[in-house]
XYZ file of C-alpha atoms in Angstrom:
362
model
C -35.517 -56.734 27.324
C -35.319 -53.254 28.838
C -31.505 -53.388 28.616
C -31.729 -54.457 24.938
C -34.123 -51.570 24.076
C -31.898 -49.098 25.890
C -28.911 -50.317 23.874
C -30.829 -49.846 20.578
C -31.800 -46.284 21.516
C -28.174 -45.470 22.393
C -26.920 -46.845 19.062
C -29.560 -44.838 17.162
C -28.514 -41.646 18.956
C -24.842 -42.249 18.082
C -25.656 -42.842 14.415
C -27.680 -39.617 14.275
C -24.890 -37.642 15.938
C -22.268 -39.037 13.543
C -24.441 -38.165 10.537
C -24.761 -34.600 11.754
C -20.964 -34.261 12.068
C -20.115 -35.783 8.707
C -17.931 -33.885 6.212
C -18.913 -32.977 2.655
C -21.310 -30.571 0.979
C -24.437 -31.663 2.835
C -23.544 -30.136 6.198
C -22.876 -26.510 7.070
C -21.337 -24.481 9.858
C -23.045 -21.713 11.794
C -21.774 -19.043 9.404
C -23.132 -20.831 6.332
C -19.808 -22.185 5.059
C -19.950 -25.765 3.826
C -18.773 -28.186 6.505
C -15.323 -29.613 5.810
C -14.371 -26.630 3.614
C -11.478 -24.605 4.995
C -11.893 -20.878 5.460
C -8.811 -19.012 4.289
C -8.069 -15.807 6.180
C -6.632 -12.886 4.206
C -4.767 -10.638 6.610
C -4.014 -7.008 5.789
C -1.540 -5.166 7.984
C -1.808 -1.472 7.075
C -1.255 1.865 8.771
C -4.841 3.078 9.142
C -8.103 3.607 7.313
C -8.128 7.342 7.989
C -5.973 7.492 4.845
C -8.168 7.062 1.727
C -5.332 5.218 -0.003
C -5.775 2.335 2.434
C -9.564 2.476 2.156
C -9.315 1.903 -1.594
C -6.698 -0.822 -1.096
C -8.870 -2.673 1.417
C -11.902 -2.353 -0.874
C -9.938 -3.963 -3.705
C -8.973 -6.901 -1.495
C -12.559 -7.341 -0.370
C -13.472 -7.562 -4.068
C -10.835 -10.278 -4.450
C -12.283 -12.114 -1.453
C -15.794 -11.909 -2.913
C -14.482 -13.487 -6.108
C -12.888 -16.325 -4.101
C -15.545 -17.957 -1.878
C -14.286 -19.387 1.387
C -11.989 -16.450 2.135
C -12.365 -13.825 4.839
C -10.593 -10.460 5.055
C -9.042 -9.444 8.385
C -7.839 -5.821 8.544
C -5.167 -4.907 11.097
C -4.417 -1.186 11.560
C -1.081 -0.634 13.271
C -1.304 3.196 13.398
C 2.430 3.549 12.653
C 3.284 1.497 15.764
C 5.898 -1.132 14.852
C 5.387 -3.278 17.949
C 1.613 -3.271 17.479
C 2.098 -4.344 13.873
C 4.282 -7.287 14.912
C 1.900 -8.315 17.704
C -1.112 -8.093 15.371
C 0.616 -10.365 12.863
C 1.529 -12.868 15.595
C -2.112 -13.017 16.709
C -3.318 -13.370 13.125
C -0.925 -16.252 12.406
C -2.009 -17.998 15.599
C -5.650 -17.643 14.560
C -5.266 -18.689 10.928
C -2.639 -21.412 11.225
C -1.554 -22.510 7.762
C -4.917 -21.542 6.258
C -4.167 -17.869 5.821
C -2.213 -15.461 3.651
C -0.855 -12.063 4.555
C -0.389 -8.679 2.865
C 1.884 -6.347 4.820
C 2.771 -2.673 4.524
C 5.645 -2.509 7.053
C 5.892 0.619 9.164
C 9.655 0.566 8.563
C 12.351 -1.747 7.258
C 13.515 -2.563 10.780
C 10.746 -5.120 11.375
C 10.786 -6.889 7.994
C 13.181 -9.619 9.095
C 11.002 -10.450 12.112
C 7.837 -10.596 10.000
C 9.567 -12.773 7.406
C 10.723 -15.224 10.074
C 7.305 -15.331 11.748
C 5.672 -16.295 8.443
C 8.445 -18.762 7.602
C 8.019 -20.504 10.953
C 4.222 -20.548 10.560
C 4.350 -21.757 6.945
C 2.214 -18.818 5.792
C 2.598 -17.208 2.377
C 2.785 -13.402 2.372
C 3.638 -10.406 0.253
C 4.831 -6.950 1.225
C 4.484 -3.526 -0.263
C 6.337 -0.197 -0.152
C 9.130 -1.104 2.297
C 11.644 -3.931 1.762
C 14.615 -4.235 4.118
C 18.140 -4.563 2.831
C 19.154 -8.203 3.152
C 15.561 -9.407 3.635
C 14.497 -10.404 0.138
C 11.644 -12.681 -1.019
C 14.117 -14.757 -3.056
C 15.769 -15.895 0.183
C 12.563 -17.297 1.676
C 10.007 -19.934 0.766
C 6.920 -18.179 2.142
C 7.869 -14.554 1.441
C 6.360 -14.742 -2.038
C 6.891 -11.230 -3.392
C 7.450 -7.573 -2.698
C 5.855 -4.975 -4.931
C 6.085 -1.239 -4.742
C 5.269 1.703 -6.899
C 8.148 3.169 -8.864
C 8.302 6.025 -6.374
C 11.355 7.664 -7.892
C 9.754 8.046 -11.324
C 6.395 9.127 -9.871
C 7.943 11.814 -7.668
C 10.254 12.943 -10.472
C 7.293 13.492 -12.805
C 5.245 15.312 -10.139
C 8.177 17.602 -9.394
C 8.693 18.330 -13.090
C 5.021 19.311 -13.348
C 5.686 21.911 -10.649
C 8.967 23.195 -12.069
C 7.472 23.572 -15.545
C 4.681 25.683 -14.009
C 6.997 28.039 -12.110
C 7.474 31.369 -13.940
C 10.597 31.038 -16.096
C 11.143 27.638 -14.433
C 12.710 29.492 -11.523
C 11.920 29.430 -7.816
C 12.500 28.119 -4.289
C 10.994 24.883 -3.004
C 10.949 22.685 0.088
C 10.331 18.956 0.524
C 7.843 17.587 3.060
C 9.045 13.989 3.495
C 7.235 11.051 5.110
C 8.925 8.888 7.746
C 12.581 8.208 8.497
C 13.897 4.823 7.238
C 10.822 4.351 5.068
C 11.383 3.245 1.466
C 8.409 5.116 0.020
C 9.471 8.390 1.602
C 13.156 7.983 0.767
C 12.467 7.078 -2.861
C 10.057 9.974 -3.364
C 12.605 12.412 -1.973
C 15.126 10.852 -4.367
C 12.716 11.467 -7.258
C 12.180 15.098 -6.239
C 15.923 15.667 -6.099
C 16.441 13.927 -9.433
C 14.101 16.490 -11.029
C 15.900 19.337 -9.248
C 19.122 18.316 -10.981
C 17.498 19.140 -14.326
C 16.265 22.576 -13.233
C 19.278 24.602 -12.103
C 17.151 27.703 -11.422
C 14.995 25.878 -8.871
C 16.596 25.916 -5.406
C 15.855 23.444 -2.606
C 15.648 25.327 0.705
C 14.817 22.542 3.176
C 13.723 18.918 3.607
C 11.841 17.769 6.721
C 10.189 14.404 7.647
C 6.654 14.468 9.088
C 6.122 10.769 9.956
C 3.226 10.877 7.478
C 1.323 12.989 10.029
C -0.708 15.824 8.425
C -0.786 17.796 11.688
C 2.997 17.830 11.723
C 2.918 18.944 8.095
C 0.409 21.690 8.853
C 2.640 23.089 11.600
C 5.696 22.814 9.381
C 4.103 25.003 6.698
C 3.709 27.825 9.197
C 7.382 27.522 10.116
C 8.480 27.497 6.501
C 6.404 30.545 5.567
C 8.099 32.500 8.348
C 11.543 31.144 7.572
C 11.318 31.372 3.766
C 9.150 34.306 2.612
C 10.460 33.696 -0.923
C 8.972 30.157 -1.049
C 7.375 29.087 -4.356
C 6.556 25.396 -3.957
C 6.140 22.495 -1.528
C 6.830 18.951 -2.743
C 4.915 16.558 -0.457
C 5.632 12.844 -0.056
C 1.929 11.968 -0.014
C -1.447 13.575 -0.603
C -2.519 13.902 3.028
C 0.597 15.968 3.646
C -0.132 17.940 0.480
C -3.678 18.695 1.588
C -2.359 19.739 5.007
C 0.093 22.042 3.245
C -2.765 23.670 1.317
C -4.671 24.163 4.573
C -1.559 25.675 6.137
C -1.135 28.115 3.253
C -4.725 29.298 3.441
C -4.474 29.719 7.207
C -1.609 32.152 6.607
C -3.416 34.088 3.892
C -1.607 32.380 1.021
C -3.148 30.348 -1.791
C -1.996 27.310 -3.809
C -1.737 29.729 -6.725
C 0.905 31.704 -4.789
C 2.823 28.614 -3.674
C 2.386 25.416 -5.695
C 1.722 22.098 -3.934
C 2.265 18.564 -5.242
C 1.257 15.355 -3.481
C 1.545 11.621 -4.070
C -0.926 8.662 -4.053
C -3.879 10.136 -5.947
C -6.405 9.848 -3.102
C -9.947 11.148 -3.829
C -9.524 14.426 -1.931
C -6.351 15.172 -3.866
C -8.079 14.501 -7.180
C -10.871 16.876 -6.147
C -8.274 19.429 -5.071
C -6.570 19.294 -8.477
C -9.931 19.603 -10.198
C -10.699 22.673 -8.065
C -7.363 24.277 -8.950
C -5.699 23.904 -5.534
C -3.206 21.030 -5.647
C -1.032 21.179 -8.751
C -0.230 17.490 -9.305
C 0.006 14.051 -7.725
C 0.997 10.507 -8.655
C -1.836 7.976 -8.497
C -0.447 4.803 -6.929
C -3.415 2.689 -8.059
C -4.054 0.955 -4.708
C -6.987 -0.847 -6.315
C -4.515 -2.877 -8.351
C -1.756 -2.992 -5.719
C -3.939 -4.610 -3.078
C -5.702 -7.128 -5.285
C -2.544 -8.209 -7.113
C -0.519 -8.443 -3.919
C -3.066 -10.699 -2.216
C -3.669 -12.740 -5.378
C 0.021 -13.630 -5.617
C 0.139 -14.866 -2.008
C -3.155 -16.719 -2.448
C -1.927 -18.471 -5.588
C 1.093 -19.709 -3.634
C -1.261 -21.010 -0.929
C -3.430 -22.882 -3.455
C -0.400 -24.313 -5.264
C -1.005 -22.426 -8.510
C 2.294 -20.600 -7.995
C 5.511 -22.105 -6.648
C 7.679 -19.254 -5.343
C 10.799 -21.418 -5.396
C 10.612 -22.310 -9.109
C 8.967 -19.232 -10.670
C 10.855 -16.387 -12.360
C 12.863 -15.101 -9.399
C 13.319 -11.617 -10.885
C 9.582 -11.060 -10.487
C 9.548 -11.666 -6.757
C 10.603 -8.059 -6.095
C 9.244 -5.580 -8.593
C 7.995 -2.102 -9.391
C 4.507 -1.109 -10.491
C 3.778 2.085 -12.430
C 1.898 5.107 -11.175
C -0.033 7.710 -13.148
C 0.899 11.391 -12.984
C -2.267 13.447 -12.511
C -2.178 17.201 -13.049
C -4.481 20.031 -14.015
C -3.736 19.133 -17.642
C -5.175 15.591 -17.589
C -7.522 15.664 -14.593
C -10.729 15.224 -16.603
C -9.458 12.121 -18.413
C -8.251 10.649 -15.130
C -11.620 11.155 -13.447
C -13.355 9.489 -16.390
C -11.092 6.413 -16.355
C -10.232 5.937 -12.673
C -12.911 7.667 -10.592
C -16.131 7.241 -12.542
C -15.006 3.676 -13.342
C -12.531 1.237 -11.806
C -9.551 -0.481 -13.451
C -10.108 -4.084 -14.515
C -8.186 -6.519 -12.335
C -7.266 -10.029 -13.495
C -7.245 -12.016 -10.269
C -5.614 -14.969 -12.037
C -2.484 -12.972 -12.798
C 0.692 -13.631 -10.795
C 2.866 -10.613 -9.986
C 0.177 -8.348 -11.404
C 1.206 -4.857 -12.434
C 4.842 -5.896 -12.967
C 6.833 -3.183 -14.772
C 10.446 -3.974 -13.936
C 12.379 -5.879 -11.266
C 13.858 -4.182 -8.227
C 17.631 -4.435 -8.226
C 18.270 -6.524 -5.139
C 20.861 -5.018 -2.845
C 20.526 -1.554 -4.365
């Protein structure tokens, strides 16, 4: 009898334990997610949140995550270290398995092939931004869903024209503060600056120097330029943090942005304030709010099956988005529409922000 009662108690305990481990909406995990429901990790591999551009981008992706329950954002800052970026992505893929998607801003084109192969081997959908390596194209992979980048050439061209039109008699001497070597965004912005120079024969380019996107390097470079080129009239900067460093460098040497004009790129909050205050002359707003959300949405739609990268319009898998030139002329309207309010993002849109395809192999 005692053995029979002991057996009944054991069976009851097993039934209770099995009920507690059952799948479906009735159970829950420690973090409140419904038991049996997969958590999808959204990985962001970006340079660093000391740059307001990336802060806004991450905020947009967190908004996307909030609109898609069961997702979690994982931010990986590589601090311009290529090996750290690769190692971070390896760790993220190991953690997420197939239940993750990835948004990558590669430090340089040299690591794109490795990232593409890591995601292909892991079966993880991903998108990239800014830097796409020659010969490593989304159309050649199943899980490399898309690459999107701002039309840097047009944005830089328009910012440079804003400066050249402001120079007295459209005449002067300028320098270019570039970003990093072998970086698409930097190279394309320099191309845009030089394209504008071709249309202004009385504007002379004195020097072009890369700064590895480091404002301290840019600050030091301004001091060198002011000594080397006392006739300097303008500094074309590959991003806003470099532009703001250039303004600081001018003021440290007793110059003002009214003596030597400064343009930036990205449209970060401090640059917008600087334009409003009459310091920076112009910038190109990259709209990271849309870039981040659309980039993640496209990878997520591939994960959920809404989008099949192998059968969709292949010309859209590598594409340009459009920036907004912001200058002293339109600063008030920009603040009203993009600072005091945020752009509306349609999270259901694939390849959001598409303007035109990137010519593969160009």
